[in-house]
Coordinates of C-alpha atoms and ligand atoms in Angstrom, one line a residue:
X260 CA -134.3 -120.3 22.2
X261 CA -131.6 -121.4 20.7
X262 CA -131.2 -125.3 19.7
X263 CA -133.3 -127.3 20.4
X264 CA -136.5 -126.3 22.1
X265 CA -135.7 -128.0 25.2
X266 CA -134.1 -126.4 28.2
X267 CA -131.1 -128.2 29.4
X268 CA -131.5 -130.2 32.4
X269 CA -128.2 -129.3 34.9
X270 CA -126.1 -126.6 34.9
X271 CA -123.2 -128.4 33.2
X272 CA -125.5 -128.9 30.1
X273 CA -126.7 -125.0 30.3
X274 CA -122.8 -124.6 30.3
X275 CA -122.0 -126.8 26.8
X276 CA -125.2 -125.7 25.3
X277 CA -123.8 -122.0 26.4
X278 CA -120.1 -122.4 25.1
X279 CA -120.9 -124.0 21.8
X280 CA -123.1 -121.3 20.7
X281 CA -121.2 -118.5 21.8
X282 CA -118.9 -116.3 20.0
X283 CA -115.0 -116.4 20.4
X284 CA -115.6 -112.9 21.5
X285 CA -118.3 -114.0 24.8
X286 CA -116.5 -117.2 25.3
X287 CA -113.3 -115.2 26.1
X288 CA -114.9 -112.8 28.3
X289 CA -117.9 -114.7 30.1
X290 CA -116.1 -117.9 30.5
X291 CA -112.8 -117.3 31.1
X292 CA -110.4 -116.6 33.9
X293 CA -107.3 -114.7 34.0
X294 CA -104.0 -115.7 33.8
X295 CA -103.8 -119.6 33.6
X296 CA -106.9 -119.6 35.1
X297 CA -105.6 -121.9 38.5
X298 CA -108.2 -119.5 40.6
X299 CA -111.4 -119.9 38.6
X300 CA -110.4 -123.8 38.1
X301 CA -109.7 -123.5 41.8
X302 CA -113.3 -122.1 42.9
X303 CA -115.2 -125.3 41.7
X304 CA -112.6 -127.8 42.5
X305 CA -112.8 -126.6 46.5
X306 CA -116.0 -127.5 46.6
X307 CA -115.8 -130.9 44.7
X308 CA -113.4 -131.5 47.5
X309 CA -115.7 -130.9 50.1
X310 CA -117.9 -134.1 51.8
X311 CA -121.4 -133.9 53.8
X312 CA -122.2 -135.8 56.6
X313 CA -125.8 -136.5 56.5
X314 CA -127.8 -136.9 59.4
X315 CA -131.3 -139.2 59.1
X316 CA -134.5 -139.3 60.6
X317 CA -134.4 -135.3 62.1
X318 CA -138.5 -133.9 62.0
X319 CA -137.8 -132.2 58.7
X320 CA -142.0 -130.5 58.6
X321 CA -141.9 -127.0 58.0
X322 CA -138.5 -127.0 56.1
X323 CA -137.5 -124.7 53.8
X324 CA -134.9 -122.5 52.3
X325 CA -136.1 -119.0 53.1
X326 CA -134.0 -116.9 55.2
X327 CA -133.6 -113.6 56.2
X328 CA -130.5 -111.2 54.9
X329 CA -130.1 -107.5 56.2
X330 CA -133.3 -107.1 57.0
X331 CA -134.9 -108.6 53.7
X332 CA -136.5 -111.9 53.3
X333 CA -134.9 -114.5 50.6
X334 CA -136.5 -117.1 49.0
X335 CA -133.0 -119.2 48.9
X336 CA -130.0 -118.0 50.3
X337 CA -128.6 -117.4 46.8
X338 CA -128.5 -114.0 45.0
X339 CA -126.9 -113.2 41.5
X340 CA -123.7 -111.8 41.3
X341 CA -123.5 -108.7 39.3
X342 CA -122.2 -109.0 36.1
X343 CA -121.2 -106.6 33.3
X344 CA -122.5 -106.4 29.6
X345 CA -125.2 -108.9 29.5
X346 CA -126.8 -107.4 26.3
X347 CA -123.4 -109.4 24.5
X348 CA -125.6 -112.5 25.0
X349 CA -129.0 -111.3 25.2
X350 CA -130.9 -108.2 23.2
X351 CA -132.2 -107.8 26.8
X352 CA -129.4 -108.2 28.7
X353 CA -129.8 -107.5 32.1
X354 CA -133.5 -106.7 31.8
X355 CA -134.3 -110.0 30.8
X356 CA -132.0 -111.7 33.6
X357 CA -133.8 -109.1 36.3
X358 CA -137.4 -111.0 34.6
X359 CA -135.9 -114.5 35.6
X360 CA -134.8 -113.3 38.7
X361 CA -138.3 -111.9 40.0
X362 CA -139.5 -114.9 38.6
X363 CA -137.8 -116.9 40.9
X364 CA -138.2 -114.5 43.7
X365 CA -134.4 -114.1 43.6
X366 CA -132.8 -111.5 43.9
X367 CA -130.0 -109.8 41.4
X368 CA -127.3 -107.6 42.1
X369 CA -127.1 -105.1 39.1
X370 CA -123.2 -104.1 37.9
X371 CA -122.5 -100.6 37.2
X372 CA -121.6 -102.1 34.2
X373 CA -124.9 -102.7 33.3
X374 CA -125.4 -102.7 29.5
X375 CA -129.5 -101.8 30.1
X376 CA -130.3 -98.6 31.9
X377 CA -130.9 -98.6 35.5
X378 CA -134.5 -97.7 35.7
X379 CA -135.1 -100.0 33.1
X380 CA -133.7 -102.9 35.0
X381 CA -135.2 -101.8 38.2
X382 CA -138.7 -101.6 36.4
X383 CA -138.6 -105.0 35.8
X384 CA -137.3 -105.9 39.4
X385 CA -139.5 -104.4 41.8
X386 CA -138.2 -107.3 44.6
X387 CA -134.4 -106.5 43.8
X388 CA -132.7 -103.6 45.1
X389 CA -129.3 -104.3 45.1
X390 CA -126.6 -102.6 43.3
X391 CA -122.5 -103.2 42.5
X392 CA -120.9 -100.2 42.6
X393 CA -117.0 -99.8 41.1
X394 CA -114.8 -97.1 42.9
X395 CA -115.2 -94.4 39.5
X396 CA -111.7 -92.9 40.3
X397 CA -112.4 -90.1 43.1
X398 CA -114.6 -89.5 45.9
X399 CA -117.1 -87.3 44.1
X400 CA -118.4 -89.2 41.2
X401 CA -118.3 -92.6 43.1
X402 CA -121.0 -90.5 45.2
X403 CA -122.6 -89.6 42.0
X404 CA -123.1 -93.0 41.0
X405 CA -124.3 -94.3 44.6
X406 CA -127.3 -91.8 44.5
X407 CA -128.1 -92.5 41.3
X408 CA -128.5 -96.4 42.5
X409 CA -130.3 -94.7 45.3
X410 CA -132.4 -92.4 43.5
X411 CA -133.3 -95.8 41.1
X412 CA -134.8 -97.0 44.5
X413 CA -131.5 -99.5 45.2
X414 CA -131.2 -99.6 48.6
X415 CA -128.6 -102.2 49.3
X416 CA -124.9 -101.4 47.7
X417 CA -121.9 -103.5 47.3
X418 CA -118.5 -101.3 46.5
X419 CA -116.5 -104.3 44.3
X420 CA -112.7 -103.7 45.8
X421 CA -110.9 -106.5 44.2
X422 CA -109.9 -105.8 40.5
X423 CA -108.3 -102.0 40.9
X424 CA -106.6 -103.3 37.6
X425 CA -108.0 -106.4 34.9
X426 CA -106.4 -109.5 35.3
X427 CA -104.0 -110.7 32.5
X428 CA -106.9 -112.2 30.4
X429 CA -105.1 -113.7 27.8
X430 CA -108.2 -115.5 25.7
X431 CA -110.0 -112.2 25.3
X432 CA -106.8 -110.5 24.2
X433 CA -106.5 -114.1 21.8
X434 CA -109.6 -113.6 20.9
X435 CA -109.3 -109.6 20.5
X436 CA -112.5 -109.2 22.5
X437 CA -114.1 -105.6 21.9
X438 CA -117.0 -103.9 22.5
X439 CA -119.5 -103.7 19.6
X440 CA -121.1 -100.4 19.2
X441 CA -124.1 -101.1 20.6
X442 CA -123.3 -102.4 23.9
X443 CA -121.5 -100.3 26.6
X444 CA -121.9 -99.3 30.2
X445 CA -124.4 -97.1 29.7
X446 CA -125.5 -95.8 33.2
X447 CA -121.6 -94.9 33.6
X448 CA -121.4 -92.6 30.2
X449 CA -122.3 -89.1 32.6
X450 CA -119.1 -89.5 34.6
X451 CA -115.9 -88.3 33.9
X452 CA -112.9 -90.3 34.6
X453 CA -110.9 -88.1 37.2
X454 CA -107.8 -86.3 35.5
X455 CA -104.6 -88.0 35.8
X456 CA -101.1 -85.4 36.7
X457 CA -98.5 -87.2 35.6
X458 CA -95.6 -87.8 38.0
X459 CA -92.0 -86.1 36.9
X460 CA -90.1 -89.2 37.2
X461 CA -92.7 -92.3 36.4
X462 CA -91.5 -95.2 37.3
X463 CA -93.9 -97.6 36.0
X464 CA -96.3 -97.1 33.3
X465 CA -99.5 -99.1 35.0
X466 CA -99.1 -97.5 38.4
X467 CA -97.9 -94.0 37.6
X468 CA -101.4 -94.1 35.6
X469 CA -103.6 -95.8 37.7
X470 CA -102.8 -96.0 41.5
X471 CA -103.7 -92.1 42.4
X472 CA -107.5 -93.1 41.1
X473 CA -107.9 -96.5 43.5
X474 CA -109.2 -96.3 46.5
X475 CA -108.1 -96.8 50.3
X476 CA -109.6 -97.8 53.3
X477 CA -110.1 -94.5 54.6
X478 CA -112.1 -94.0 51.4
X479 CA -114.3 -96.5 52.1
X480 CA -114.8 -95.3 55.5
X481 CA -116.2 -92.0 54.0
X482 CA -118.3 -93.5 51.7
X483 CA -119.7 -95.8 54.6
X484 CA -120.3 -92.5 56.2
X485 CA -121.6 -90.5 53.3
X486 CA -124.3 -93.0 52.3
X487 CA -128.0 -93.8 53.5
X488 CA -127.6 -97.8 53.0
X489 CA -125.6 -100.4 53.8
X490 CA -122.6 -101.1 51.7
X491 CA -121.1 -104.2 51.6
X492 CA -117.4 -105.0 50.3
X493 CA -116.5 -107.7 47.2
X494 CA -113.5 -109.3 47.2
X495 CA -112.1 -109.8 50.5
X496 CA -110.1 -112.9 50.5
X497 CA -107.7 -112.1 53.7
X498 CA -109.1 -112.2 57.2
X499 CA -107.5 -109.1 58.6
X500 CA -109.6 -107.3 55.2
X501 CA -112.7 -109.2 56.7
X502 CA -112.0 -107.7 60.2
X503 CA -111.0 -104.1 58.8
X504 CA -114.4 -104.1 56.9
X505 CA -116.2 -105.1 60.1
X506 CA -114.5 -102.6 62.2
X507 CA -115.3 -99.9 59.9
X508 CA -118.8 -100.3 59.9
X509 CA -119.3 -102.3 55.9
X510 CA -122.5 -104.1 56.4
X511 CA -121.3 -107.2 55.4
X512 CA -118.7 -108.3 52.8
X513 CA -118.5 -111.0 50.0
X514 CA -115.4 -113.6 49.8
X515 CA -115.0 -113.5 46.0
X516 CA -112.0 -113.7 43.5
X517 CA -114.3 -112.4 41.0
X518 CA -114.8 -115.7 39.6
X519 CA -110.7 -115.7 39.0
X520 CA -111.1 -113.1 37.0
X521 CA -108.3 -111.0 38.3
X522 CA -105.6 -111.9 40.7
X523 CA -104.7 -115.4 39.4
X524 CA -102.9 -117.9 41.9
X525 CA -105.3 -116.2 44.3
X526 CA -107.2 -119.0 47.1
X527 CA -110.7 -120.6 45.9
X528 CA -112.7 -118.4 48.0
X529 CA -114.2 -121.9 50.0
X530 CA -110.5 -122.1 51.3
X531 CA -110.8 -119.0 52.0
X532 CA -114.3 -118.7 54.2
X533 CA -113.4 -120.5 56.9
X534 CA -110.4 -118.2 58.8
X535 CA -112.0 -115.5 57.9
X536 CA -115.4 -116.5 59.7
X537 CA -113.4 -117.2 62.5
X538 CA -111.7 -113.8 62.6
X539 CA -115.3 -111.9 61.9
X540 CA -117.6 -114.4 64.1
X541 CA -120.8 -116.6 63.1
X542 CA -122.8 -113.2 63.2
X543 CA -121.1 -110.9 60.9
X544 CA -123.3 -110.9 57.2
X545 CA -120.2 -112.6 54.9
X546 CA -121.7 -113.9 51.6
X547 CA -119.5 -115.9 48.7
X548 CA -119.2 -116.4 45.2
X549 CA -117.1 -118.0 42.8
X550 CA -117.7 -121.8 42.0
X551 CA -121.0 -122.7 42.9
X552 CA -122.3 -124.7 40.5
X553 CA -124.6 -127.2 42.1
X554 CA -127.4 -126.6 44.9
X555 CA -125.7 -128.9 47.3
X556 CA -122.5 -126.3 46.9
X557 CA -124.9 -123.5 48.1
X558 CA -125.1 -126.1 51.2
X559 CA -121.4 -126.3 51.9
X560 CA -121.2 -122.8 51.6
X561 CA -123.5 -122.1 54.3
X562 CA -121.9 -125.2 56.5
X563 CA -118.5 -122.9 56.2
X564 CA -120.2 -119.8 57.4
X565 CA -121.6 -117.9 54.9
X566 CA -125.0 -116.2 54.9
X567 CA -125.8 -116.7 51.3
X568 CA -124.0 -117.1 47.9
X569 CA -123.9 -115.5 44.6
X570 CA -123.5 -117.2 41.1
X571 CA -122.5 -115.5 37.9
X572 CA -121.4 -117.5 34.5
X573 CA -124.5 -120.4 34.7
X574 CA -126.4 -116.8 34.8
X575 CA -124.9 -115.9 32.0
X576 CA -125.3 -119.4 30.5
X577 CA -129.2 -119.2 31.3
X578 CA -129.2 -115.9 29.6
X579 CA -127.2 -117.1 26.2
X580 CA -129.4 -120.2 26.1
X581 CA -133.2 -119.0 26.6
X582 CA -132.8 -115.0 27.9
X583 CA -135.1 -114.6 31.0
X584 CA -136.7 -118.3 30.9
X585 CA -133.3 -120.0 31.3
X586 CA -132.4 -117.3 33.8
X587 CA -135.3 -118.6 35.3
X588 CA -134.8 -121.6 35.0
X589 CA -131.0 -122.3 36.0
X590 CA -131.9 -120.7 39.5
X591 CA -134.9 -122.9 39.7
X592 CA -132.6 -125.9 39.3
X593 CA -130.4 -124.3 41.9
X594 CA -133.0 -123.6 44.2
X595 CA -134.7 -127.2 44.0
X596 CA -130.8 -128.7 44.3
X597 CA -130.4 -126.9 47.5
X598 CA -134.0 -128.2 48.7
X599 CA -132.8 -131.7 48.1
X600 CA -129.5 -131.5 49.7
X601 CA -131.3 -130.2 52.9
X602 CA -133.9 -133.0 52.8
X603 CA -131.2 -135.7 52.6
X604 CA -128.9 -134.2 55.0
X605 CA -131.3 -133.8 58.0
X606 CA -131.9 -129.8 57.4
X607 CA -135.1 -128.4 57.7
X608 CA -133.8 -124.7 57.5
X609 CA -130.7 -123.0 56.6
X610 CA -130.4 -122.1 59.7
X611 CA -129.4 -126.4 60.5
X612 CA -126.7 -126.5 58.2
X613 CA -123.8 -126.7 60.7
X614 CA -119.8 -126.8 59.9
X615 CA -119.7 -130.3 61.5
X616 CA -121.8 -131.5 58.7
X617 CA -118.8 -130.9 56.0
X618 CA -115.3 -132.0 56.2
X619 CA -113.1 -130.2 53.5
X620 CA -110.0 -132.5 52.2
X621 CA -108.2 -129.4 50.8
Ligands
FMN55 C1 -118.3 -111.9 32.5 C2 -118.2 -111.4 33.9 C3 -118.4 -110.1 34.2 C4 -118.3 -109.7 35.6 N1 -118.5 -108.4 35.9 C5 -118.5 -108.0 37.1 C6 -118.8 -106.6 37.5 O1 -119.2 -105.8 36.6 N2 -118.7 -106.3 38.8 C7 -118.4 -107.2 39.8 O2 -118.3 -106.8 41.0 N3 -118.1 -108.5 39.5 C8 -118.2 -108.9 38.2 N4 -117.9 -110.2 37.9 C9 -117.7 -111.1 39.0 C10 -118.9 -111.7 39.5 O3 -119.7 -110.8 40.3 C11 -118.7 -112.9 40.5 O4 -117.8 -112.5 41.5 C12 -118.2 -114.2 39.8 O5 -118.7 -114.3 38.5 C13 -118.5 -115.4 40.6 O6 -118.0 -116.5 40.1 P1 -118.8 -117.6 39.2 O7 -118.9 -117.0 37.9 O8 -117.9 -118.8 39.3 O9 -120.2 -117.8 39.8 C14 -118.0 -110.6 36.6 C15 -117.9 -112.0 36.3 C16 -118.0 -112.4 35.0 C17 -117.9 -113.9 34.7

């Protein structure tokens, strides 16, 4: 541990304790948004905005936060959002946040940027089998990479569609943010990006090289159909996007801006949850990240419609300040947080937080 040999007690203090030991290099890319970074300041601030309503004296015996997901069980509705390159803050990396997960019987979504190997990671995370997977420039090798998170034993994939391109990130260009040797993406280093023909007449240097290797929705709809697991979209901000994924058959999808990491200017994705729940209905699995920084926002989430949440930099806080025991122990505080905004607002189960309990004065 690094500091002092006691953990921090809120997320906010994992967050200093985080930033002021980091290097320029991780500050830029794990804190950070892009552009001016209105979105990422955006996430928190929608829920800062947002009120309960509690209700007293409801029978709260029995209560608790388990729920059920796609068929699996959670502890909490509260998963962690796949993040890339963890061994920049930890020797571990993702091995050691997979440890703090399990501990908490949470589960982690593992990037395809993962800086540990797969079966590594899984090995240490029998209850988690969920895996990000990026669109790896053609049909073929994004199938190569789904069955190897299938033959790993993940079962439950998420196909991340919002950052075809990185955002403008202007503090890791400040801070001339690089690789070091020893960490890369190293379950990605079989594949082969797709070959690029170059167009007579280019037009534009960033499309004329990229656009031919992204993705449509008729891609998707092959995937869905060439896979043995649900897969779930990231990124879906628009409510026509929510219903197209419905329609097609995604098993659920996640309202994320990627922590306003890409598109900046884009909505806070609690603006954003509640027309798209109305286009998609109460039903349809639709998960959110971005923002959630205190138990009781897990709360407001659900209120607004979503099934469960995922959380990503006090993750990656946890990790920089005490590897798999502040992993641990940020989604213990998280999970406890959540516990005691149910009690106090009359919930006994998730399934009792109700939209008329929050009013949003966006
Ligand atoms: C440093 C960093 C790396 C990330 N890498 C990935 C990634 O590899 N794949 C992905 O789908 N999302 C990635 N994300 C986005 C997260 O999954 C998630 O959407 C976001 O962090 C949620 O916002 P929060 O950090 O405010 O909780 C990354 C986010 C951060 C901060």
């Amino acid at each position: 541990m690094t500091g002092s040999d006691q953990l921090p007690r809120t997320l906010s203090e994992y967050y200093s304790r985080a930033r002021s030991g980091m290097s320029p290099h991780n500050r830029a890319y794990f804190l950070a948004g892009s552009g001016d970074e209105q979105t990422a300041a955006a996430n928190e601030a929608a829920f800062l905005q947002a009120q309960v309503t509690p209700r007293m004296l409801r029978d709260l015996r029995g209560g608790s936060t388990e729920m059920s997901l796609l068929g699996q069980k959670l502890a909490a509705p509260l998963l962690i959002a796949p993040f890339a390159y963890q061994r920049l803050l930890h020797d571990e990396g993702e091995t050691a946040t997979a440890r703090g997960a399990e501990a908490q019987s949470i589960k982690m979504v593992l990037s395809a940027q993962s800086s540990e190997p797969i079966e590594k990671v899984r090995a240490n995370s029998s209850g988690s089998d969920w895996f990000q997977l990026h669109w790896m420039g053609d049909r073929e090798n994004t199938q190569a990479l789904a069955q190897m998170a299938l033959a790993a034993g993940y079962n439950r994939l998420i196909l991340t569609v919002d950052a075809p391109v990185q955002g403008v990130r202007d503090q890791e260009i400040e801070a001339q943010f690089q690789l070091p040797p020893d960490v890369s993406a190293v379950n990605l280093a079989q594949f082969t990006p797709p070959r690029i023909t170059r167009h007579e007449n280019a037009r534009s240097v960033i499309f004329d090289h990229i656009a031919e290797t992204l993705p449509t929705w008729e891609d998707v709809v092959w995937l869905i159909e060439s896979l043995q697991a649900p897969l779930l979209l990231k990124g879906i901000l628009h409510p026509e996007d929510a219903a197209q994924a419905q329609r097609i058959g995604a098993a659920g999808i996640i309202v994320s801006n990627h922590g306003g990491r890409v598109l900046d200017r884009a909505p806070a994705t609690l603006s954003a949850l509640p027309s798209i729940i109305d286009k998609v209905g109460p039903d349809y699995p639709v998960l959110l990240d971005g923002g959630i920084r205190r138990g009781v926002d897990i709360l407001i989430a659900l209120a607004l419609g979503a099934k469960a949440v995922l959380v990503g930099r006090p993750i990656a806080c946890g990790l920089a300040v005490a590897g798999d025991l502040g992993v641990s122990h940020v989604l213990r505080l998280l999970r406890d947080e959540l516990e005691i905004a149910m009690l106090l607002s009359g919930c006994a189960t998730v399934e009792d937080i109700h939209r008329e309990m929050v009013h949003l004065k966006l």
